[in-house]
PDB file of C-alpha atoms in Angstrom:
ATOM      1  CA  CYS A 173      -2.007 -21.627   0.433  1.00 71.00           C
ATOM      2  CA  THR A 174       1.546 -21.509  -0.830  1.00 67.00           C
ATOM      3  CA  VAL A 175       3.348 -19.264  -3.279  1.00 60.00           C
ATOM      4  CA  ALA A 176       5.197 -21.242  -5.926  1.00 66.00           C
ATOM      5  CA  LYS A 177       7.160 -18.303  -7.396  1.00 74.00           C
ATOM      6  CA  LYS A 178       8.831 -15.243  -5.933  1.00 77.00           C
ATOM      7  CA  GLY A 179       7.419 -11.768  -6.311  1.00 79.00           C
ATOM      8  CA  LEU A 180       5.118  -9.431  -4.433  1.00 84.00           C
ATOM      9  CA  SER A 181       2.389  -9.439  -7.067  1.00 84.00           C
ATOM     10  CA  ILE A 182       2.391 -13.229  -7.168  1.00 84.00           C
ATOM     11  CA  ALA A 183       2.128 -13.331  -3.361  1.00 86.00           C
ATOM     12  CA  ARG A 184      -0.742 -10.819  -3.471  1.00 87.00           C
ATOM     13  CA  HIS A 185      -2.571 -12.952  -6.037  1.00 84.00           C
ATOM     14  CA  THR A 186      -2.140 -15.975  -3.790  1.00 86.00           C
ATOM     15  CA  GLY A 187      -3.469 -14.013  -0.805  1.00 87.00           C
ATOM     16  CA  VAL A 188      -6.565 -12.971  -2.731  1.00 90.00           C
ATOM     17  CA  GLU A 189      -7.142 -16.519  -3.969  1.00 90.00           C
ATOM     18  CA  CYS A 190      -6.878 -17.844  -0.404  1.00 90.00           C
ATOM     19  CA  SER A 191      -9.228 -15.238   1.043  1.00 92.00           C
ATOM     20  CA  GLN A 192     -12.997 -15.041   0.967  1.00 92.00           C
ATOM     21  CA  SER A 193     -13.647 -11.438   1.920  1.00 94.00           C
ATOM     22  CA  ARG A 194     -15.134  -8.902  -0.450  1.00 95.00           C
ATOM     23  CA  LEU A 195     -12.654  -6.314   0.916  1.00 96.00           C
ATOM     24  CA  ILE A 196      -8.927  -7.017   0.772  1.00 96.00           C
ATOM     25  CA  ILE A 197      -6.234  -5.029   2.557  1.00 96.00           C
ATOM     26  CA  PHE A 198      -2.642  -4.883   1.352  1.00 94.00           C
ATOM     27  CA  LEU A 199       0.032  -3.815   3.813  1.00 94.00           C
ATOM     28  CA  ASP A 200       3.786  -4.060   4.040  1.00 92.00           C
ATOM     29  CA  ASP A 201       5.163  -6.572   6.511  1.00 90.00           C
ATOM     30  CA  ASP A 202       6.824  -3.794   8.505  1.00 94.00           C
ATOM     31  CA  VAL A 203       3.826  -1.560   9.267  1.00 96.00           C
ATOM     32  CA  TYR A 204       1.759  -1.105  12.402  1.00 97.00           C
ATOM     33  CA  LEU A 205      -1.892  -0.130  12.160  1.00 98.00           C
ATOM     34  CA  GLU A 206      -3.409   2.890  13.837  1.00 97.00           C
ATOM     35  CA  ARG A 207      -6.095   1.957  16.359  1.00 97.00           C
ATOM     36  CA  GLY A 208      -9.433   1.620  14.543  1.00 97.00           C
ATOM     37  CA  TYR A 209      -7.818   1.018  11.148  1.00 98.00           C
ATOM     38  CA  LEU A 210      -9.886  -2.020  10.190  1.00 96.00           C
ATOM     39  CA  ALA A 211     -13.152  -0.418  11.272  1.00 97.00           C
ATOM     40  CA  ARG A 212     -12.290   2.679   9.208  1.00 96.00           C
ATOM     41  CA  ILE A 213     -11.650   0.580   6.075  1.00 96.00           C
ATOM     42  CA  ILE A 214     -15.005  -1.154   6.425  1.00 96.00           C
ATOM     43  CA  THR A 215     -16.839   2.106   7.084  1.00 96.00           C
ATOM     44  CA  LEU A 216     -15.115   3.838   4.175  1.00 95.00           C
ATOM     45  CA  PHE A 217     -16.241   1.233   1.671  1.00 96.00           C
ATOM     46  CA  GLU A 218     -19.745   1.075   3.178  1.00 95.00           C
ATOM     47  CA  GLU A 219     -20.124   4.875   2.988  1.00 94.00           C
ATOM     48  CA  HIS A 220     -19.245   5.011  -0.707  1.00 94.00           C
ATOM     49  CA  SER A 221     -20.862   3.531  -3.749  1.00 87.00           C
ATOM     50  CA  ALA A 222     -19.704   0.270  -5.220  1.00 91.00           C
ATOM     51  CA  ASP A 223     -17.817   2.382  -7.785  1.00 95.00           C
ATOM     52  CA  VAL A 224     -15.071   3.007  -5.204  1.00 97.00           C
ATOM     53  CA  GLY A 225     -12.728   0.109  -5.795  1.00 97.00           C
ATOM     54  CA  VAL A 226      -9.526   1.285  -4.106  1.00 98.00           C
ATOM     55  CA  ALA A 227      -8.699   3.174  -0.907  1.00 98.00           C
ATOM     56  CA  GLY A 228      -5.401   4.186   0.621  1.00 97.00           C
ATOM     57  CA  GLY A 229      -4.107   6.408   3.352  1.00 98.00           C
ATOM     58  CA  ARG A 230      -1.245   7.931   5.274  1.00 98.00           C
ATOM     59  CA  ILE A 231       2.049   6.169   5.828  1.00 98.00           C
ATOM     60  CA  LEU A 232       3.915   7.653   8.776  1.00 98.00           C
ATOM     61  CA  ARG A 233       7.301   6.779  10.252  1.00 97.00           C
ATOM     62  CA  PHE A 234       7.300   4.352  13.143  1.00 97.00           C
ATOM     63  CA  ASP A 235      10.848   5.317  14.105  1.00 97.00           C
ATOM     64  CA  PRO A 236      11.573   9.070  14.011  1.00 96.00           C
ATOM     65  CA  ALA A 237      15.157   8.275  12.931  1.00 95.00           C
ATOM     66  CA  ASP A 238      13.932   6.614   9.722  1.00 95.00           C
ATOM     67  CA  SER A 239      13.850   8.525   6.455  1.00 95.00           C
ATOM     68  CA  LEU A 240      10.616  10.211   5.418  1.00 95.00           C
ATOM     69  CA  TYR A 241      11.172   8.896   1.906  1.00 93.00           C
ATOM     70  CA  CYS A 242       8.230   6.689   0.866  1.00 90.00           C
ATOM     71  CA  CYS A 243       6.049   8.073   3.640  1.00 95.00           C
ATOM     72  CA  GLN A 244       2.699   9.571   2.697  1.00 96.00           C
ATOM     73  CA  LEU A 245       2.012  12.484   5.015  1.00 97.00           C
ATOM     74  CA  SER A 246      -0.861  14.291   3.318  1.00 97.00           C
ATOM     75  CA  GLU A 247      -3.799  15.107   5.553  1.00 97.00           C
ATOM     76  CA  ARG A 248      -5.965  16.049   2.558  1.00 97.00           C
ATOM     77  CA  TYR A 249      -8.830  13.703   1.653  1.00 97.00           C
ATOM     78  CA  ARG A 250      -8.845  13.034  -2.101  1.00 97.00           C
ATOM     79  CA  THR A 251     -11.098  11.287  -4.552  1.00 97.00           C
ATOM     80  CA  TYR A 252      -9.777  10.023  -7.864  1.00 97.00           C
ATOM     81  CA  GLU A 253     -12.596   9.754 -10.362  1.00 97.00           C
ATOM     82  CA  ALA A 254     -12.907   6.912 -12.842  1.00 97.00           C
ATOM     83  CA  GLY A 255     -10.815   7.683 -15.900  1.00 96.00           C
ATOM     84  CA  SER A 256      -8.504  10.058 -14.016  1.00 96.00           C
ATOM     85  CA  THR A 257      -4.830   9.583 -13.315  1.00 90.00           C
ATOM     86  CA  VAL A 258      -2.867   9.243 -10.103  1.00 90.00           C
ATOM     87  CA  ARG A 259       0.808  10.044  -9.670  1.00 89.00           C
ATOM     88  CA  PRO A 260       3.182   7.363  -8.391  1.00 89.00           C
ATOM     89  CA  GLY A 261       3.376   7.528  -4.605  1.00 90.00           C
ATOM     90  CA  ALA A 262      -0.013   9.153  -4.073  1.00 93.00           C
ATOM     91  CA  LEU A 263      -1.497   5.805  -3.021  1.00 95.00           C
ATOM     92  CA  GLN A 264       0.991   3.131  -1.993  1.00 95.00           C
ATOM     93  CA  GLY A 265       1.012  -0.610  -1.562  1.00 92.00           C
ATOM     94  CA  ALA A 266       2.118  -0.317   2.055  1.00 94.00           C
ATOM     95  CA  ASN A 267      -1.393   0.913   2.895  1.00 97.00           C
ATOM     96  CA  PHE A 268      -4.254   0.228   0.554  1.00 94.00           C
ATOM     97  CA  ALA A 269      -7.434  -1.775   0.301  1.00 97.00           C
ATOM     98  CA  ILE A 270      -9.567  -2.923  -2.589  1.00 97.00           C
ATOM     99  CA  ARG A 271     -12.861  -4.535  -3.359  1.00 97.00           C
ATOM    100  CA  ARG A 272     -12.501  -8.112  -4.540  1.00 96.00           C
ATOM    101  CA  ALA A 273     -14.718  -7.121  -7.459  1.00 97.00           C
ATOM    102  CA  THR A 274     -12.103  -4.571  -8.551  1.00 97.00           C
ATOM    103  CA  PHE A 275      -9.347  -7.184  -8.419  1.00 96.00           C
ATOM    104  CA  GLU A 276     -11.424  -9.623 -10.464  1.00 96.00           C
ATOM    105  CA  ALA A 277     -12.557  -7.006 -12.992  1.00 96.00           C
ATOM    106  CA  ILE A 278      -9.048  -5.848 -13.902  1.00 96.00           C
ATOM    107  CA  GLY A 279      -7.305  -9.195 -13.581  1.00 95.00           C
ATOM    108  CA  GLY A 280      -5.365  -8.419 -10.425  1.00 94.00           C
ATOM    109  CA  PHE A 281      -1.778  -7.249 -10.276  1.00 92.00           C
ATOM    110  CA  ASP A 282       0.683  -7.402 -13.142  1.00 90.00           C
ATOM    111  CA  VAL A 283       2.932 -10.249 -11.958  1.00 87.00           C
ATOM    112  CA  GLN A 284       5.824  -8.829 -13.976  1.00 86.00           C
ATOM    113  CA  LEU A 285       5.913  -5.860 -11.566  1.00 87.00           C
ATOM    114  CA  GLY A 286       6.563  -5.535  -7.853  1.00 83.00           C
ATOM    115  CA  ALA A 287       9.258  -6.426  -5.350  1.00 84.00           C
ATOM    116  CA  GLY A 288      11.108  -9.496  -6.562  1.00 83.00           C
ATOM    117  CA  GLN A 289      10.775  -8.373 -10.189  1.00 85.00           C
ATOM    118  CA  LYS A 290      12.841  -5.931 -12.241  1.00 87.00           C
ATOM    119  CA  TYR A 291      10.484  -3.012 -11.529  1.00 87.00           C
ATOM    120  CA  ARG A 292       8.352  -2.094  -8.555  1.00 85.00           C
ATOM    121  CA  CYS A 293       5.172  -0.080  -9.174  1.00 90.00           C
ATOM    122  CA  GLU A 294       2.654  -2.925  -9.071  1.00 91.00           C
ATOM    123  CA  ASP A 295       0.539  -0.802  -6.724  1.00 94.00           C
ATOM    124  CA  ILE A 296       0.289   2.294  -8.936  1.00 93.00           C
ATOM    125  CA  ASP A 297      -0.179   0.086 -11.991  1.00 94.00           C
ATOM    126  CA  PHE A 298      -3.100  -1.659 -10.277  1.00 96.00           C
ATOM    127  CA  ILE A 299      -4.667   1.646  -9.232  1.00 95.00           C
ATOM    128  CA  ALA A 300      -4.219   3.207 -12.680  1.00 95.00           C
ATOM    129  CA  ARG A 301      -5.838   0.209 -14.354  1.00 95.00           C
ATOM    130  CA  ALA A 302      -8.708   0.320 -11.861  1.00 97.00           C
ATOM    131  CA  LEU A 303      -9.293   3.996 -12.633  1.00 97.00           C
ATOM    132  CA  ALA A 304      -9.065   3.337 -16.378  1.00 96.00           C
ATOM    133  CA  ASN A 305     -11.665   0.577 -16.037  1.00 96.00           C
ATOM    134  CA  GLY A 306     -14.336   2.679 -14.365  1.00 97.00           C
ATOM    135  CA  TRP A 307     -13.483   2.424 -10.675  1.00 98.00           C
ATOM    136  CA  GLN A 308     -12.882   5.324  -8.310  1.00 98.00           C
ATOM    137  CA  ALA A 309     -10.125   5.549  -5.703  1.00 98.00           C
ATOM    138  CA  ILE A 310      -9.965   7.390  -2.386  1.00 97.00           C
ATOM    139  CA  TYR A 311      -7.094   8.679  -0.301  1.00 97.00           C
ATOM    140  CA  ASP A 312      -8.326   8.938   3.289  1.00 97.00           C
ATOM    141  CA  PRO A 313      -5.844  10.484   5.751  1.00 98.00           C
ATOM    142  CA  ASP A 314      -7.648   8.666   8.590  1.00 97.00           C
ATOM    143  CA  LEU A 315      -6.308   5.335   7.258  1.00 97.00           C
ATOM    144  CA  VAL A 316      -2.957   5.433   9.043  1.00 98.00           C
ATOM    145  CA  VAL A 317      -0.125   2.940   9.222  1.00 98.00           C
ATOM    146  CA  TYR A 318       3.271   3.402  10.830  1.00 98.00           C
ATOM    147  CA  HIS A 319       6.067   2.132   8.606  1.00 96.00           C
ATOM    148  CA  HIS A 320       9.076   0.654  10.392  1.00 95.00           C
ATOM    149  CA  HIS A 321      11.247   0.404   7.283  1.00 91.00           C
ATOM    150  CA  GLY A 322      14.583   1.086   9.011  1.00 91.00           C
ATOM    151  CA  ARG A 323      16.047   3.176   6.178  1.00 91.00           C
ATOM    152  CA  ARG A 324      18.151   6.183   7.051  1.00 91.00           C
ATOM    153  CA  ASP A 325      18.783   9.059   4.676  1.00 92.00           C
ATOM    154  CA  GLY A 326      21.895   8.463   2.612  1.00 92.00           C
ATOM    155  CA  ASP A 327      23.029   5.791   0.176  1.00 91.00           C
ATOM    156  CA  ASP A 328      20.200   3.312   0.883  1.00 88.00           C
ATOM    157  CA  VAL A 329      17.496   5.925   0.328  1.00 91.00           C
ATOM    158  CA  GLU A 330      19.225   7.275  -2.782  1.00 94.00           C
ATOM    159  CA  ALA A 331      19.376   3.746  -4.233  1.00 91.00           C
ATOM    160  CA  LEU A 332      15.671   3.271  -3.458  1.00 89.00           C
ATOM    161  CA  ARG A 333      14.852   6.669  -4.996  1.00 90.00           C
ATOM    162  CA  ARG A 334      16.740   5.655  -8.160  1.00 91.00           C
ATOM    163  CA  ASP A 335      14.971   2.263  -8.310  1.00 90.00           C
ATOM    164  CA  ASN A 336      11.598   3.956  -7.834  1.00 87.00           C
ATOM    165  CA  SER A 337      12.395   6.411 -10.639  1.00 90.00           C
ATOM    166  CA  TYR A 338      13.120   3.496 -12.977  1.00 86.00           C
ATOM    167  CA  ALA A 339       9.908   1.800 -11.850  1.00 87.00           C
ATOM    168  CA  SER A 340       7.921   4.995 -12.486  1.00 86.00           C
ATOM    169  CA  GLY A 341       9.415   5.101 -15.983  1.00 86.00           C
ATOM    170  CA  ALA A 342       8.383   1.494 -16.567  1.00 84.00           C
ATOM    171  CA  PHE A 343       4.871   2.313 -15.357  1.00 84.00           C
ATOM    172  CA  PHE A 344       4.563   5.345 -17.655  1.00 85.00           C
ATOM    173  CA  ALA A 345       5.916   3.361 -20.620  1.00 86.00           C
ATOM    174  CA  LYS A 346       3.381   0.620 -19.968  1.00 83.00           C
ATOM    175  CA  MET A 347       0.564   3.188 -19.787  1.00 81.00           C
ATOM    176  CA  LEU A 348       1.611   4.624 -23.149  1.00 81.00           C
ATOM    177  CA  ARG A 349       1.318   1.220 -24.813  1.00 74.00           C
TER     178      ARG A 349
END
């Protein structure tokens, strides 16, 4: 499989097309998985009804010197019911899994969003559309990845915060349409 165009959503589509599994995990290229991660994903989807289409979890720092920005530290298990909303950052593309059926039902990711495009937020857009189309989502704090992003607090993090604010605005504007 090869990706003909640039963009995270396009690459994710290609990955799904090249896979055969009914469960698909999306991670950033700079994360390390907690021991037992894959088994926990499988168990999580087996324990819940087929209505659960998305699951995500904690994103911790790999390097203690890295910024906490974009980490997800909550230890509270959450369920997002079909038709509900989820705030940007609650579930993140650095650590989430889906059912193939969810991907197929909502048409995958919006290829106009994501890294390599003008606005990020392809992950929250995907999750919001899944919820709007009758799927449930779960945040399970036992799904842990360690993000080795290398960003230190300061100008780089402030630029990322600004870009993420613009992306959140683009997401909200799209949802209003």
